[in-house]
PDB file of C-alpha atoms in Angstrom:
ATOM      1  CA  MET D   1      15.402  14.297  -3.093  1.00 46.00           C
ATOM      2  CA  ASP D   2      18.933  15.406  -2.603  1.00 40.00           C
ATOM      3  CA  GLU D   3      20.084  15.387   1.078  1.00 42.00           C
ATOM      4  CA  SER D   4      22.343  18.371   0.322  1.00 34.00           C
ATOM      5  CA  THR D   5      19.275  20.603   0.162  1.00 34.00           C
ATOM      6  CA  ALA D   6      17.507  18.832   3.068  1.00 38.00           C
ATOM      7  CA  GLY D   7      15.543  21.348   5.128  1.00 37.00           C
ATOM      8  CA  LEU D   8      15.959  24.391   2.760  1.00 33.00           C
ATOM      9  CA  GLY D   9      12.730  26.305   2.283  1.00 42.00           C
ATOM     10  CA  ASP D  10       9.335  25.453   3.474  1.00 50.00           C
ATOM     11  CA  ASP D  11       7.591  24.137   0.339  1.00 53.00           C
ATOM     12  CA  PRO D  12       7.045  20.329   0.575  1.00 49.00           C
ATOM     13  CA  LEU D  13       6.778  20.052  -3.165  1.00 47.00           C
ATOM     14  CA  ALA D  14       9.973  21.948  -3.889  1.00 51.00           C
ATOM     15  CA  PRO D  15      12.861  19.808  -5.376  1.00 47.00           C
ATOM     16  CA  GLY D  16      15.125  18.758  -2.500  1.00 50.00           C
ATOM     17  CA  TRP D  17      12.792  19.788   0.345  1.00 51.00           C
ATOM     18  CA  VAL D  18      13.021  17.469   3.435  1.00 56.00           C
ATOM     19  CA  PRO D  19      11.319  17.875   6.772  1.00 57.00           C
ATOM     20  CA  PRO D  20      14.139  18.701   9.210  1.00 57.00           C
ATOM     21  CA  GLU D  21      13.057  16.036  11.566  1.00 57.00           C
ATOM     22  CA  ILE D  22      13.398  13.226   9.008  1.00 66.00           C
ATOM     23  CA  ASP D  23      16.320  10.783   9.218  1.00 70.00           C
ATOM     24  CA  THR D  24      17.648  10.520   5.627  1.00 77.00           C
ATOM     25  CA  THR D  25      20.141   7.813   6.492  1.00 82.00           C
ATOM     26  CA  LYS D  26      17.440   5.119   6.853  1.00 86.00           C
ATOM     27  CA  ALA D  27      15.541   3.739   3.932  1.00 92.00           C
ATOM     28  CA  HIS D  28      11.820   3.422   4.082  1.00 88.00           C
ATOM     29  CA  PRO D  29       9.548   0.946   2.170  1.00 91.00           C
ATOM     30  CA  ALA D  30       7.224   3.661   0.815  1.00 88.00           C
ATOM     31  CA  ARG D  31      10.232   5.622  -0.575  1.00 89.00           C
ATOM     32  CA  ILE D  32      11.780   2.397  -1.893  1.00 94.00           C
ATOM     33  CA  TYR D  33       8.437   1.743  -3.603  1.00 93.00           C
ATOM     34  CA  ASP D  34       8.413   5.284  -4.970  1.00 90.00           C
ATOM     35  CA  CYS D  35      11.898   4.919  -6.405  1.00 93.00           C
ATOM     36  CA  LEU D  36      10.797   1.541  -8.110  1.00 94.00           C
ATOM     37  CA  LEU D  37       7.783   3.236  -9.456  1.00 91.00           C
ATOM     38  CA  GLY D  38       9.978   5.875 -11.051  1.00 91.00           C
ATOM     39  CA  GLY D  39       8.872   8.681  -8.594  1.00 87.00           C
ATOM     40  CA  LYS D  40      10.995  11.514  -7.225  1.00 83.00           C
ATOM     41  CA  ASP D  41      10.044  11.505  -3.501  1.00 80.00           C
ATOM     42  CA  HIS D  42      12.944   9.379  -2.072  1.00 85.00           C
ATOM     43  CA  PHE D  43      16.396   9.863  -0.799  1.00 88.00           C
ATOM     44  CA  ASP D  44      19.835   8.435  -1.857  1.00 93.00           C
ATOM     45  CA  VAL D  45      19.496   5.678   0.627  1.00 95.00           C
ATOM     46  CA  ASP D  46      16.230   4.648  -0.718  1.00 94.00           C
ATOM     47  CA  ARG D  47      17.747   4.634  -4.232  1.00 95.00           C
ATOM     48  CA  GLN D  48      20.503   2.415  -3.081  1.00 96.00           C
ATOM     49  CA  ALA D  49      18.099   0.044  -1.589  1.00 97.00           C
ATOM     50  CA  ALA D  50      16.019  -0.108  -4.638  1.00 97.00           C
ATOM     51  CA  GLU D  51      19.193  -0.787  -6.717  1.00 97.00           C
ATOM     52  CA  VAL D  52      19.911  -3.789  -4.604  1.00 98.00           C
ATOM     53  CA  VAL D  53      16.478  -5.032  -5.420  1.00 98.00           C
ATOM     54  CA  ILE D  54      16.740  -4.482  -9.126  1.00 98.00           C
ATOM     55  CA  LYS D  55      20.329  -6.013  -9.361  1.00 98.00           C
ATOM     56  CA  ALA D  56      18.766  -9.240  -7.970  1.00 98.00           C
ATOM     57  CA  LEU D  57      15.311  -8.974  -9.611  1.00 97.00           C
ATOM     58  CA  PRO D  58      15.403  -6.942 -12.797  1.00 97.00           C
ATOM     59  CA  GLY D  59      11.663  -7.187 -13.197  1.00 97.00           C
ATOM     60  CA  ALA D  60      10.987  -5.440  -9.879  1.00 97.00           C
ATOM     61  CA  ARG D  61       9.826  -2.200 -11.468  1.00 97.00           C
ATOM     62  CA  ASP D  62       7.343  -4.081 -13.618  1.00 97.00           C
ATOM     63  CA  MET D  63       6.098  -5.836 -10.469  1.00 97.00           C
ATOM     64  CA  VAL D  64       5.354  -2.638  -8.519  1.00 96.00           C
ATOM     65  CA  ARG D  65       3.683  -1.117 -11.601  1.00 95.00           C
ATOM     66  CA  GLU D  66       1.387  -4.299 -11.908  1.00 97.00           C
ATOM     67  CA  ASN D  67       0.765  -3.991  -8.202  1.00 96.00           C
ATOM     68  CA  ARG D  68      -0.359  -0.349  -8.641  1.00 95.00           C
ATOM     69  CA  ALA D  69      -2.608  -1.258 -11.430  1.00 96.00           C
ATOM     70  CA  PHE D  70      -4.187  -4.033  -9.307  1.00 97.00           C
ATOM     71  CA  LEU D  71      -4.931  -1.286  -6.714  1.00 97.00           C
ATOM     72  CA  GLY D  72      -6.585   0.780  -9.316  1.00 97.00           C
ATOM     73  CA  ARG D  73      -8.740  -2.060 -10.672  1.00 98.00           C
ATOM     74  CA  ALA D  74      -9.739  -3.170  -7.153  1.00 98.00           C
ATOM     75  CA  VAL D  75     -10.812   0.447  -6.073  1.00 98.00           C
ATOM     76  CA  ARG D  76     -12.810   0.874  -9.335  1.00 98.00           C
ATOM     77  CA  HIS D  77     -14.535  -2.414  -8.926  1.00 98.00           C
ATOM     78  CA  LEU D  78     -15.521  -1.658  -5.354  1.00 98.00           C
ATOM     79  CA  ALA D  79     -16.670   1.867  -6.207  1.00 98.00           C
ATOM     80  CA  GLU D  80     -18.634   0.602  -9.189  1.00 98.00           C
ATOM     81  CA  SER D  81     -20.258  -1.935  -6.620  1.00 98.00           C
ATOM     82  CA  GLY D  82     -21.469   0.973  -4.562  1.00 98.00           C
ATOM     83  CA  ILE D  83     -18.792   1.314  -1.952  1.00 98.00           C
ATOM     84  CA  THR D  84     -18.024   5.069  -1.398  1.00 98.00           C
ATOM     85  CA  GLN D  85     -15.584   4.989   1.584  1.00 98.00           C
ATOM     86  CA  PHE D  86     -11.917   3.881   1.541  1.00 98.00           C
ATOM     87  CA  LEU D  87      -9.405   3.448   4.215  1.00 98.00           C
ATOM     88  CA  ASP D  88      -6.074   3.162   2.487  1.00 97.00           C
ATOM     89  CA  VAL D  89      -3.419   1.827   5.078  1.00 97.00           C
ATOM     90  CA  GLY D  90       0.150   1.883   4.117  1.00 94.00           C
ATOM     91  CA  THR D  91      -0.704   4.187   1.260  1.00 89.00           C
ATOM     92  CA  GLY D  92       2.805   5.398   0.429  1.00 84.00           C
ATOM     93  CA  ILE D  93       3.186   8.695  -1.425  1.00 78.00           C
ATOM     94  CA  PRO D  94      -0.049   9.364  -3.584  1.00 75.00           C
ATOM     95  CA  GLY D  95       0.808   9.451  -7.139  1.00 74.00           C
ATOM     96  CA  PRO D  96      -1.337   9.474 -10.227  1.00 76.00           C
ATOM     97  CA  GLY D  97      -4.126   6.842 -10.096  1.00 82.00           C
ATOM     98  CA  ASN D  98      -4.098   6.877  -6.284  1.00 89.00           C
ATOM     99  CA  THR D  99      -7.127   5.598  -4.291  1.00 94.00           C
ATOM    100  CA  GLY D 100      -8.910   8.956  -4.294  1.00 93.00           C
ATOM    101  CA  ASP D 101      -8.399   9.571  -8.037  1.00 93.00           C
ATOM    102  CA  VAL D 102      -9.899   6.272  -8.927  1.00 96.00           C
ATOM    103  CA  ALA D 103     -12.822   6.203  -6.439  1.00 97.00           C
ATOM    104  CA  ARG D 104     -13.857   9.808  -7.246  1.00 96.00           C
ATOM    105  CA  ALA D 105     -13.869   9.060 -10.990  1.00 97.00           C
ATOM    106  CA  VAL D 106     -16.864   6.853 -10.031  1.00 98.00           C
ATOM    107  CA  HIS D 107     -18.202   8.675  -6.967  1.00 97.00           C
ATOM    108  CA  PRO D 108     -17.133  12.396  -6.897  1.00 96.00           C
ATOM    109  CA  ASP D 109     -17.940  12.511  -3.207  1.00 97.00           C
ATOM    110  CA  ALA D 110     -16.096   9.369  -2.194  1.00 97.00           C
ATOM    111  CA  ARG D 111     -14.535   9.479   1.176  1.00 97.00           C
ATOM    112  CA  VAL D 112     -10.782   8.534   1.622  1.00 96.00           C
ATOM    113  CA  VAL D 113      -8.463   8.358   4.477  1.00 96.00           C
ATOM    114  CA  TYR D 114      -4.830   7.715   3.686  1.00 94.00           C
ATOM    115  CA  VAL D 115      -2.613   6.130   6.487  1.00 95.00           C
ATOM    116  CA  ASP D 116       1.101   5.724   6.652  1.00 92.00           C
ATOM    117  CA  TYR D 117       3.718   5.719   9.490  1.00 88.00           C
ATOM    118  CA  ASP D 118       6.347   7.602   7.434  1.00 81.00           C
ATOM    119  CA  PRO D 119       6.121  11.376   8.270  1.00 78.00           C
ATOM    120  CA  VAL D 120       7.570  12.184   4.821  1.00 76.00           C
ATOM    121  CA  VAL D 121       4.713  10.358   3.228  1.00 79.00           C
ATOM    122  CA  ALA D 122       2.313  12.379   5.381  1.00 80.00           C
ATOM    123  CA  VAL D 123       3.930  15.783   4.646  1.00 79.00           C
ATOM    124  CA  HIS D 124       3.953  14.966   0.844  1.00 73.00           C
ATOM    125  CA  SER D 125       0.442  13.634   0.905  1.00 78.00           C
ATOM    126  CA  ARG D 126      -0.861  16.838   2.523  1.00 78.00           C
ATOM    127  CA  ALA D 127       0.887  19.008  -0.033  1.00 75.00           C
ATOM    128  CA  LEU D 128      -0.159  16.878  -2.974  1.00 69.00           C
ATOM    129  CA  LEU D 129      -3.800  16.783  -1.723  1.00 73.00           C
ATOM    130  CA  ALA D 130      -3.932  20.430  -0.788  1.00 72.00           C
ATOM    131  CA  GLY D 131      -7.294  21.785  -1.467  1.00 72.00           C
ATOM    132  CA  ALA D 132      -9.063  18.589  -1.160  1.00 79.00           C
ATOM    133  CA  ASP D 133     -12.296  18.793   0.827  1.00 87.00           C
ATOM    134  CA  PRO D 134     -11.437  18.004   4.515  1.00 85.00           C
ATOM    135  CA  ALA D 135     -14.943  16.380   4.988  1.00 91.00           C
ATOM    136  CA  LEU D 136     -13.962  13.884   2.238  1.00 95.00           C
ATOM    137  CA  THR D 137     -10.188  13.354   2.802  1.00 93.00           C
ATOM    138  CA  ALA D 138      -7.931  12.866   5.804  1.00 93.00           C
ATOM    139  CA  ILE D 139      -4.193  11.862   6.191  1.00 91.00           C
ATOM    140  CA  VAL D 140      -3.264   9.974   9.308  1.00 93.00           C
ATOM    141  CA  VAL D 141       0.222   9.133  10.565  1.00 92.00           C
ATOM    142  CA  ALA D 142      -0.172   5.675  12.266  1.00 94.00           C
ATOM    143  CA  ASP D 143       1.292   2.177  12.078  1.00 95.00           C
ATOM    144  CA  VAL D 144      -0.741  -0.831  10.840  1.00 97.00           C
ATOM    145  CA  ARG D 145       0.959  -2.853  13.597  1.00 97.00           C
ATOM    146  CA  ASP D 146      -1.403  -1.091  15.997  1.00 98.00           C
ATOM    147  CA  PRO D 147      -4.605  -1.282  14.070  1.00 98.00           C
ATOM    148  CA  LEU D 148      -6.753   0.119  16.880  1.00 98.00           C
ATOM    149  CA  SER D 149      -4.726   3.391  16.746  1.00 97.00           C
ATOM    150  CA  ILE D 150      -6.067   3.719  13.207  1.00 98.00           C
ATOM    151  CA  LEU D 151      -9.492   2.426  13.815  1.00 98.00           C
ATOM    152  CA  HIS D 152      -9.929   4.880  16.854  1.00 97.00           C
ATOM    153  CA  HIS D 153      -8.229   7.826  15.349  1.00 97.00           C
ATOM    154  CA  PRO D 154     -10.572  10.918  15.436  1.00 97.00           C
ATOM    155  CA  ALA D 155      -9.576  12.073  11.930  1.00 95.00           C
ATOM    156  CA  VAL D 156     -10.634   8.701  10.695  1.00 97.00           C
ATOM    157  CA  HIS D 157     -14.006   8.980  12.150  1.00 97.00           C
ATOM    158  CA  GLU D 158     -14.381  12.550  10.946  1.00 96.00           C
ATOM    159  CA  VAL D 159     -14.330  11.288   7.328  1.00 97.00           C
ATOM    160  CA  LEU D 160     -15.613   7.712   7.424  1.00 98.00           C
ATOM    161  CA  ASP D 161     -18.972   6.443   8.718  1.00 98.00           C
ATOM    162  CA  PHE D 162     -18.495   3.143  10.258  1.00 98.00           C
ATOM    163  CA  ASP D 163     -22.250   2.502   9.928  1.00 98.00           C
ATOM    164  CA  GLN D 164     -21.785   2.228   6.175  1.00 98.00           C
ATOM    165  CA  PRO D 165     -19.555  -0.057   4.020  1.00 98.00           C
ATOM    166  CA  ILE D 166     -15.839   0.756   3.891  1.00 98.00           C
ATOM    167  CA  ALA D 167     -13.061  -0.796   1.823  1.00 98.00           C
ATOM    168  CA  VAL D 168      -9.822  -1.190   3.747  1.00 98.00           C
ATOM    169  CA  LEU D 169      -6.809  -1.289   1.410  1.00 98.00           C
ATOM    170  CA  MET D 170      -3.586  -3.112   2.617  1.00 98.00           C
ATOM    171  CA  VAL D 171      -1.815  -3.154  -0.798  1.00 97.00           C
ATOM    172  CA  ALA D 172       1.816  -4.147  -0.809  1.00 97.00           C
ATOM    173  CA  LEU D 173       1.914  -3.618   2.961  1.00 97.00           C
ATOM    174  CA  LEU D 174       1.569  -6.918   4.865  1.00 98.00           C
ATOM    175  CA  HIS D 175       4.830  -8.299   3.647  1.00 98.00           C
ATOM    176  CA  PHE D 176       6.459  -5.759   5.966  1.00 97.00           C
ATOM    177  CA  ILE D 177       4.797  -7.470   8.822  1.00 97.00           C
ATOM    178  CA  LYS D 178       7.044 -10.059  10.547  1.00 96.00           C
ATOM    179  CA  PRO D 179       5.555 -13.450  11.492  1.00 96.00           C
ATOM    180  CA  GLU D 180       5.688 -12.560  15.112  1.00 97.00           C
ATOM    181  CA  GLU D 181       3.777  -9.314  14.491  1.00 97.00           C
ATOM    182  CA  ASP D 182       0.593 -11.307  13.278  1.00 97.00           C
ATOM    183  CA  ALA D 183      -0.543 -10.125   9.993  1.00 98.00           C
ATOM    184  CA  HIS D 184      -3.525 -12.332  10.264  1.00 98.00           C
ATOM    185  CA  GLY D 185      -4.490 -10.777  13.633  1.00 98.00           C
ATOM    186  CA  ILE D 186      -4.207  -7.309  12.173  1.00 98.00           C
ATOM    187  CA  VAL D 187      -6.487  -8.083   9.276  1.00 98.00           C
ATOM    188  CA  THR D 188      -8.963  -9.668  11.617  1.00 98.00           C
ATOM    189  CA  THR D 189      -9.013  -6.488  13.780  1.00 98.00           C
ATOM    190  CA  PHE D 190      -9.937  -4.391  10.805  1.00 98.00           C
ATOM    191  CA  ARG D 191     -12.452  -7.032   9.520  1.00 98.00           C
ATOM    192  CA  THR D 192     -14.202  -7.163  12.838  1.00 98.00           C
ATOM    193  CA  ALA D 193     -14.594  -3.320  12.973  1.00 98.00           C
ATOM    194  CA  LEU D 194     -16.103  -3.103   9.575  1.00 98.00           C
ATOM    195  CA  PRO D 195     -19.909  -3.102   8.833  1.00 98.00           C
ATOM    196  CA  PRO D 196     -21.460  -5.629   6.513  1.00 98.00           C
ATOM    197  CA  GLY D 197     -20.927  -4.889   2.953  1.00 98.00           C
ATOM    198  CA  SER D 198     -17.534  -3.786   3.459  1.00 98.00           C
ATOM    199  CA  ALA D 199     -14.347  -5.039   1.687  1.00 98.00           C
ATOM    200  CA  VAL D 200     -10.717  -5.783   2.343  1.00 98.00           C
ATOM    201  CA  VAL D 201      -8.134  -5.451  -0.450  1.00 98.00           C
ATOM    202  CA  ILE D 202      -4.724  -7.147   0.002  1.00 98.00           C
ATOM    203  CA  SER D 203      -1.649  -7.711  -2.278  1.00 98.00           C
ATOM    204  CA  HIS D 204       1.436  -9.279  -0.972  1.00 98.00           C
ATOM    205  CA  GLY D 205       4.892 -10.304  -2.325  1.00 98.00           C
ATOM    206  CA  THR D 206       5.771 -13.854  -2.910  1.00 98.00           C
ATOM    207  CA  ASP D 207       9.067 -15.522  -3.776  1.00 98.00           C
ATOM    208  CA  GLY D 208       7.908 -16.314  -7.329  1.00 97.00           C
ATOM    209  CA  GLY D 209       8.896 -19.870  -6.982  1.00 97.00           C
ATOM    210  CA  ASP D 210      12.507 -18.847  -6.828  1.00 98.00           C
ATOM    211  CA  PRO D 211      13.582 -18.509  -2.967  1.00 97.00           C
ATOM    212  CA  GLU D 212      17.213 -17.801  -3.787  1.00 98.00           C
ATOM    213  CA  THR D 213      16.582 -14.849  -6.010  1.00 98.00           C
ATOM    214  CA  SER D 214      13.801 -13.610  -3.791  1.00 98.00           C
ATOM    215  CA  ALA D 215      16.210 -13.773  -0.785  1.00 98.00           C
ATOM    216  CA  GLU D 216      18.865 -11.602  -2.696  1.00 98.00           C
ATOM    217  CA  ALA D 217      16.151  -8.941  -3.700  1.00 98.00           C
ATOM    218  CA  ARG D 218      14.887  -8.768  -0.154  1.00 97.00           C
ATOM    219  CA  LYS D 219      18.357  -7.701   0.890  1.00 97.00           C
ATOM    220  CA  GLY D 220      17.366  -4.255  -0.293  1.00 97.00           C
ATOM    221  CA  TRP D 221      15.151  -3.942   2.781  1.00 97.00           C
ATOM    222  CA  ASP D 222      17.627  -5.253   5.271  1.00 95.00           C
ATOM    223  CA  ASN D 223      18.515  -1.902   6.492  1.00 91.00           C
ATOM    224  CA  ALA D 224      15.181  -0.208   6.072  1.00 93.00           C
ATOM    225  CA  THR D 225      12.794   0.764   8.670  1.00 90.00           C
ATOM    226  CA  SER D 226      10.920  -2.552   7.880  1.00 93.00           C
ATOM    227  CA  GLN D 227      12.020  -5.768   6.483  1.00 96.00           C
ATOM    228  CA  PHE D 228      10.290  -7.772   3.655  1.00 97.00           C
ATOM    229  CA  THR D 229       8.699 -11.116   4.411  1.00 97.00           C
ATOM    230  CA  VAL D 230       7.379 -13.331   1.684  1.00 97.00           C
ATOM    231  CA  ARG D 231       4.232 -15.532   2.324  1.00 98.00           C
ATOM    232  CA  ASP D 232       2.929 -18.193  -0.043  1.00 97.00           C
ATOM    233  CA  ARG D 233      -0.474 -18.204  -1.591  1.00 98.00           C
ATOM    234  CA  THR D 234      -1.986 -20.436   1.202  1.00 98.00           C
ATOM    235  CA  ASP D 235      -0.892 -17.969   3.745  1.00 98.00           C
ATOM    236  CA  ILE D 236      -2.039 -14.915   1.728  1.00 98.00           C
ATOM    237  CA  THR D 237      -5.413 -16.577   1.238  1.00 98.00           C
ATOM    238  CA  ALA D 238      -5.655 -17.209   4.994  1.00 98.00           C
ATOM    239  CA  LEU D 239      -5.490 -13.394   5.639  1.00 98.00           C
ATOM    240  CA  PHE D 240      -9.060 -13.380   4.085  1.00 98.00           C
ATOM    241  CA  ASP D 241     -10.488 -15.630   6.644  1.00 98.00           C
ATOM    242  CA  GLY D 242     -14.057 -14.624   7.454  1.00 98.00           C
ATOM    243  CA  LEU D 243     -14.537 -12.860   4.156  1.00 98.00           C
ATOM    244  CA  ASP D 244     -15.878 -13.940   0.916  1.00 98.00           C
ATOM    245  CA  LEU D 245     -13.378 -13.778  -1.920  1.00 98.00           C
ATOM    246  CA  ILE D 246     -14.477 -11.971  -5.065  1.00 98.00           C
ATOM    247  CA  PRO D 247     -13.698 -14.296  -8.110  1.00 98.00           C
ATOM    248  CA  PRO D 248     -11.036 -15.018  -9.198  1.00 98.00           C
ATOM    249  CA  GLY D 249      -9.933 -15.258  -5.675  1.00 98.00           C
ATOM    250  CA  VAL D 250      -6.281 -14.821  -4.661  1.00 98.00           C
ATOM    251  CA  VAL D 251      -4.166 -14.727  -7.935  1.00 98.00           C
ATOM    252  CA  ASN D 252      -1.158 -13.181  -9.449  1.00 98.00           C
ATOM    253  CA  VAL D 253      -2.253  -9.541  -9.552  1.00 98.00           C
ATOM    254  CA  PRO D 254      -2.208  -9.299 -13.369  1.00 98.00           C
ATOM    255  CA  LEU D 255      -4.788 -11.985 -13.351  1.00 98.00           C
ATOM    256  CA  TRP D 256      -7.201 -10.213 -11.016  1.00 98.00           C
ATOM    257  CA  ARG D 257      -9.927  -8.804 -13.322  1.00 98.00           C
ATOM    258  CA  PRO D 258      -7.585  -7.340 -15.885  1.00 98.00           C
ATOM    259  CA  ASP D 259      -9.004  -4.784 -18.240  1.00 96.00           C
ATOM    260  CA  GLY D 260      -7.994  -6.743 -21.245  1.00 95.00           C
ATOM    261  CA  PRO D 261      -6.093  -9.930 -22.105  1.00 94.00           C
ATOM    262  CA  ALA D 262      -3.668 -10.748 -19.104  1.00 93.00           C
ATOM    263  CA  ARG D 263      -0.063 -10.270 -19.858  1.00 95.00           C
ATOM    264  CA  GLU D 264       1.474 -13.628 -21.054  1.00 96.00           C
ATOM    265  CA  ASP D 265       4.376 -13.447 -18.520  1.00 97.00           C
ATOM    266  CA  TRP D 266       1.975 -12.888 -15.481  1.00 98.00           C
ATOM    267  CA  ALA D 267       3.954 -15.572 -13.520  1.00 97.00           C
ATOM    268  CA  ALA D 268       6.998 -13.084 -13.496  1.00 97.00           C
ATOM    269  CA  ILE D 269       4.942 -10.771 -11.474  1.00 98.00           C
ATOM    270  CA  TRP D 270       5.698 -11.822  -7.735  1.00 98.00           C
ATOM    271  CA  PHE D 271       2.624 -10.391  -6.206  1.00 98.00           C
ATOM    272  CA  ASP D 272      -0.527 -12.115  -5.261  1.00 98.00           C
ATOM    273  CA  GLY D 273      -3.667 -10.060  -4.560  1.00 98.00           C
ATOM    274  CA  GLY D 274      -7.399 -10.455  -3.872  1.00 98.00           C
ATOM    275  CA  VAL D 275     -10.533  -8.731  -2.469  1.00 98.00           C
ATOM    276  CA  GLY D 276     -12.801 -10.087   0.193  1.00 98.00           C
ATOM    277  CA  LEU D 277     -16.293  -8.998   1.151  1.00 98.00           C
ATOM    278  CA  LYS D 278     -17.735  -8.996   4.539  1.00 98.00           C
ATOM    279  CA  ARG D 279     -21.334 -10.275   4.596  1.00 94.00           C
TER     280      ARG D 279
END
């Protein structure tokens, strides 16, 4: 997006279109992620932030691609296991291979709710998903820091049946939750609300065993709406307390049920991920 054309026209998919109420001077994690993925739904300020990340960590683009691939494999696995409802929290801007695409390739009537707190994400999501059956798809603007605002949202309950299993996705999300904001408590709130047979999918950034480089890369989020907090594997595994981890457990995301041989340089991907089931 180009701020020079901000607010021109009323087509959310038109090049340069920006909702007039959006502050284009502040980077946002979802739009930084979009930039790292090679998308087009971001502003100069997000590009600048992504450049800080890439300068410190040249493999950052590969990391977010592997994280997106993990999302797809996890959703496909759960759909093939019989789950037909998905609550994608911190969804970002839906691109090819988003949760709905993957789930509906297995179950054409899969129900999906996308949640993000960036209004730009919501606007673009609604445009990109225009024509989707409203009985099967909803887009909600809410903040994971207030999980009850999501769990009690009317649009969530219009699409999802909380008497049937639901997969909650928090992919590349909880590293934007500060220690004092209690990521563990957030996950616990979602887990408690889910019926038996449900699942929780989490991926989370790590320091890759190189805290100095990690600290430099995380500066890309210093002036964003949320900052980046790394956790180690012990802390990430603890987020699944009360759930049964699907093998292979919490691992570097390229190692989670790869479609073929795992990439040899999997340790260069500084994301851990896993899927837990509620019995």
